[in-house]
mmCIF file of C-alpha atoms in Angstrom:
data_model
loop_
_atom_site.group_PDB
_atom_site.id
_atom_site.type_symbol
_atom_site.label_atom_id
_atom_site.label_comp_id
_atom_site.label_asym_id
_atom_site.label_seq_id
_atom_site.Cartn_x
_atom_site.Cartn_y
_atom_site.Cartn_z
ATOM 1 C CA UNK A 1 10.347 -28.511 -10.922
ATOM 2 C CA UNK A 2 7.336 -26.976 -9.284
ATOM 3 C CA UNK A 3 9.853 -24.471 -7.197
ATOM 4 C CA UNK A 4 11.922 -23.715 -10.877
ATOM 5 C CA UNK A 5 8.251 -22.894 -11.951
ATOM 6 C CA UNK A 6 7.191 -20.404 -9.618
ATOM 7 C CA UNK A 7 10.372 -18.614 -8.897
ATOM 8 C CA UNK A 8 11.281 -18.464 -12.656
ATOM 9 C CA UNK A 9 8.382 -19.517 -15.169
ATOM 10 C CA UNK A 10 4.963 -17.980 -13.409
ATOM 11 C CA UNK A 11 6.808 -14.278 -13.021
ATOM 12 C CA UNK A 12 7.283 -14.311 -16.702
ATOM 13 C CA UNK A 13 3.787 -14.762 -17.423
ATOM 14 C CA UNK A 14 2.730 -11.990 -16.034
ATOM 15 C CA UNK A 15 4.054 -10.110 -19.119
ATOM 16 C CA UNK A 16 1.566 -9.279 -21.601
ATOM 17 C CA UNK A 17 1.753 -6.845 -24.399
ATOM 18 C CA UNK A 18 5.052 -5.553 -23.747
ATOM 19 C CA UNK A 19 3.445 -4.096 -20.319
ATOM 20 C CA UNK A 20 3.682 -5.821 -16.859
ATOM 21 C CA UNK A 21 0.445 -7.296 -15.393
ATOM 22 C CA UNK A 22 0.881 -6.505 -11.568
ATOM 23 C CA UNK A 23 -0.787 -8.703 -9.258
ATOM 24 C CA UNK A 24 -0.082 -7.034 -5.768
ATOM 25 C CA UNK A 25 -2.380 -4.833 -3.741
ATOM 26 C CA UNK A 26 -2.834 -1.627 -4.199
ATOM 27 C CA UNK A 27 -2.257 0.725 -1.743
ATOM 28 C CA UNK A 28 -4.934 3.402 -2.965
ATOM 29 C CA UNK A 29 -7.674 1.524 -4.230
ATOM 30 C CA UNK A 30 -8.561 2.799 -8.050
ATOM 31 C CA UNK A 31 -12.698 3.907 -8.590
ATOM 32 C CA UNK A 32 -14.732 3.915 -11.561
ATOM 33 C CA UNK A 33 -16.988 7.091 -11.256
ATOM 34 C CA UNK A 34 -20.890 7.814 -11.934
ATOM 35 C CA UNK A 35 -22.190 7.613 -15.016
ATOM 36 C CA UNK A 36 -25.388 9.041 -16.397
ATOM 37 C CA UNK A 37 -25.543 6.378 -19.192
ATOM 38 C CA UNK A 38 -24.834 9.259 -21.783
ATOM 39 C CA UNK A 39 -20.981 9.452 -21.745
ATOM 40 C CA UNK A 40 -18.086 6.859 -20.864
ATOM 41 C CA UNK A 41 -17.099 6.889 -16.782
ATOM 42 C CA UNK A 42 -13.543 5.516 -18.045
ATOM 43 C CA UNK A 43 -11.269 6.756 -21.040
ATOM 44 C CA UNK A 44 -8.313 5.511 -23.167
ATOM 45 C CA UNK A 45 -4.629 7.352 -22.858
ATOM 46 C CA UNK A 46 -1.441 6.580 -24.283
ATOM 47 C CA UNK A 47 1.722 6.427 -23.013
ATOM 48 C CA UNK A 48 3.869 8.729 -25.058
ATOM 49 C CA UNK A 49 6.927 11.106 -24.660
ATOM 50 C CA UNK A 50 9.014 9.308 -22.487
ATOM 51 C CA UNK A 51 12.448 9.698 -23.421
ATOM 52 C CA UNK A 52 14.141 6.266 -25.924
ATOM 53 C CA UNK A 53 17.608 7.468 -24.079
ATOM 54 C CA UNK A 54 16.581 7.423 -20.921
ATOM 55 C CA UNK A 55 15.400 4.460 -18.840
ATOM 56 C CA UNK A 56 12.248 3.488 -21.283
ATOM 57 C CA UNK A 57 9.276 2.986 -19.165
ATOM 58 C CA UNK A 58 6.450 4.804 -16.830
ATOM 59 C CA UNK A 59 6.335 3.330 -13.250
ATOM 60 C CA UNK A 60 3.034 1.782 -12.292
ATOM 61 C CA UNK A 61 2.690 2.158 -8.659
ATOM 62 C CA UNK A 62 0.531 1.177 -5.800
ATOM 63 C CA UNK A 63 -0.956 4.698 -5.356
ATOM 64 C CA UNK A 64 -0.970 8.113 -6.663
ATOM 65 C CA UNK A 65 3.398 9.222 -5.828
ATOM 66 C CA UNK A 66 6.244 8.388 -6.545
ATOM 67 C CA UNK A 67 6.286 7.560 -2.468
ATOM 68 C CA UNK A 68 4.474 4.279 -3.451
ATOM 69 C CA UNK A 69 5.509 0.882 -4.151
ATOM 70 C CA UNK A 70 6.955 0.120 -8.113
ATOM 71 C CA UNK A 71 4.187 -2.649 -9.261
ATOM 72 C CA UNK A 72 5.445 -2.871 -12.998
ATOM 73 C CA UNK A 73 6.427 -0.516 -15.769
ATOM 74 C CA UNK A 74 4.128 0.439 -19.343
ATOM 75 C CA UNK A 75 6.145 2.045 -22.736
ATOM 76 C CA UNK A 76 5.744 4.493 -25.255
ATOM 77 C CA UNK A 77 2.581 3.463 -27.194
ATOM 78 C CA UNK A 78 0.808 1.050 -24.264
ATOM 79 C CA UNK A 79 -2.600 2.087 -24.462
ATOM 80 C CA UNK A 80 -4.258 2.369 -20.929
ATOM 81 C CA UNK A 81 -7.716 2.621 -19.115
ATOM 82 C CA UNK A 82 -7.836 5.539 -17.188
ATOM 83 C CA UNK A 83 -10.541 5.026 -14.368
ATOM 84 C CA UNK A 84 -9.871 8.272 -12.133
ATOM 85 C CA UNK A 85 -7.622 11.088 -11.713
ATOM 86 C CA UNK A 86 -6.200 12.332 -8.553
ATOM 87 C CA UNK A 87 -3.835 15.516 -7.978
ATOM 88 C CA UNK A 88 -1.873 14.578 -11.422
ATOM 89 C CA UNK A 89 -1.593 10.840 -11.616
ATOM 90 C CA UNK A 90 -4.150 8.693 -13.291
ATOM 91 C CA UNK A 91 -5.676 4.762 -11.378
ATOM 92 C CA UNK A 92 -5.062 3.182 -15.152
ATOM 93 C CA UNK A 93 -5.419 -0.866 -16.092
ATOM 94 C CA UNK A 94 -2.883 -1.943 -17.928
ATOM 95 C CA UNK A 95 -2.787 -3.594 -21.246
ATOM 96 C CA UNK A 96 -3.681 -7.388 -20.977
ATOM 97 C CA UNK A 97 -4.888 -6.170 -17.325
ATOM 98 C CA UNK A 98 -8.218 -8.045 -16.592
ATOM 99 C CA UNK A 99 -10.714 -6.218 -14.729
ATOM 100 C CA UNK A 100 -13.261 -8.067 -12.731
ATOM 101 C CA UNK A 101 -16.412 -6.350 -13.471
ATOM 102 C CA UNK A 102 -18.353 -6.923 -16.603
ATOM 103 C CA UNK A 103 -19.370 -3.672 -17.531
ATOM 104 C CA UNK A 104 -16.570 -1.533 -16.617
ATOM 105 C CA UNK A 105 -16.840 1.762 -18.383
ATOM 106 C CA UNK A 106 -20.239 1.072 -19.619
ATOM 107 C CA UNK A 107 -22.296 1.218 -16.628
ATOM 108 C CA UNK A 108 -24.759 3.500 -14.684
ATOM 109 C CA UNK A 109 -24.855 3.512 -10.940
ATOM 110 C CA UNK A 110 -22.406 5.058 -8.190
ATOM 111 C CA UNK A 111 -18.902 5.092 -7.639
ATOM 112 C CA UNK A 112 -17.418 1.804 -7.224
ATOM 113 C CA UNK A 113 -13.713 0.355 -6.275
ATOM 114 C CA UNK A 114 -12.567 -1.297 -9.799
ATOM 115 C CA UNK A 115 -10.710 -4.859 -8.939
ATOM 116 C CA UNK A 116 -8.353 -7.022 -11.217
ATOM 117 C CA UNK A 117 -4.854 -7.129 -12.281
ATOM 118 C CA UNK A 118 -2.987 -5.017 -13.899
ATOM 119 C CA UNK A 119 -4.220 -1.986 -12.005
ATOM 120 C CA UNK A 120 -1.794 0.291 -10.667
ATOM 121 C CA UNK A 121 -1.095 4.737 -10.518
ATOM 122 C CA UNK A 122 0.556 6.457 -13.378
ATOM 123 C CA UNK A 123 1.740 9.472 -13.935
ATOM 124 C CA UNK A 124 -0.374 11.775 -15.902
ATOM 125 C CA UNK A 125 2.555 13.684 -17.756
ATOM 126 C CA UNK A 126 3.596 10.895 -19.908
ATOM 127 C CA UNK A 127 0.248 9.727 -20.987
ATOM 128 C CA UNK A 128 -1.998 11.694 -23.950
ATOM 129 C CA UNK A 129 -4.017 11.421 -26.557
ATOM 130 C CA UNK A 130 -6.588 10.839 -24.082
ATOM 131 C CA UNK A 131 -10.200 9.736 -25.528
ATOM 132 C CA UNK A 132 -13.177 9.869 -23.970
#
């Protein structure tokens, strides 16, 4: 039973929201910029215009190409946290994604490396309505 459980039953719970929750390592780590207290270090996005004929989803990957390992896949209308953008991809949590610091995108102080799940790279052409 415990095998059946963790082959079959645990996998499954790592959907949440319709996204996947990855739990593997990233390959580029994701950072949460300075802030000066006055503005957000983080924003929201959307992931919108991907086409309902073709194959549905956005890859999530490891790091910023499509060169890097698939983690999981997000739909039109996830809504993501974008942390940082880099040469036309976006570090992004996922929804249901739980990020290990407190006061993510509401803190002052230097750059930092964001840890969790649910982090992963995105592609920046399928994700708008971006809000600060």
């Amino acid at each position: 039973m415990m095998r059946f459980y963790s082959l079959v039953l645990a996998p499954l719970a790592l959907v949440i929201s319709g996204a996947v929750v990855m739990a593997q390592q990233l390959d580029v780590p994701i950072h949460e910029y300075e802030s000066d207290g006055q503005a957000a270090n983080c924003s929201q996005g959307t992931v919108m215009g991907l086409k309902t004929d073709g194959d549905g989803f956005l890859a999530v990957r490891s790091g910023p190409g499509s060169n890097y390992r698939k983690l999981g896949e997000v739909h039109n209308g996830d809504r993501l946290t974008i942390f940082e953008g880099r040469d036309g991809w976006y570090g992004i949590a996922v929804p249901g994604g739980q990020i290990d610091q407190a006061d993510v995108c509401q803190r002052v102080g230097p750059r930092r490396q964001i840890s969790g799940r649910g982090l992963g790279w995105v592609h920046g052409n399928w994700v708008g309505n971006i809000i600060p």
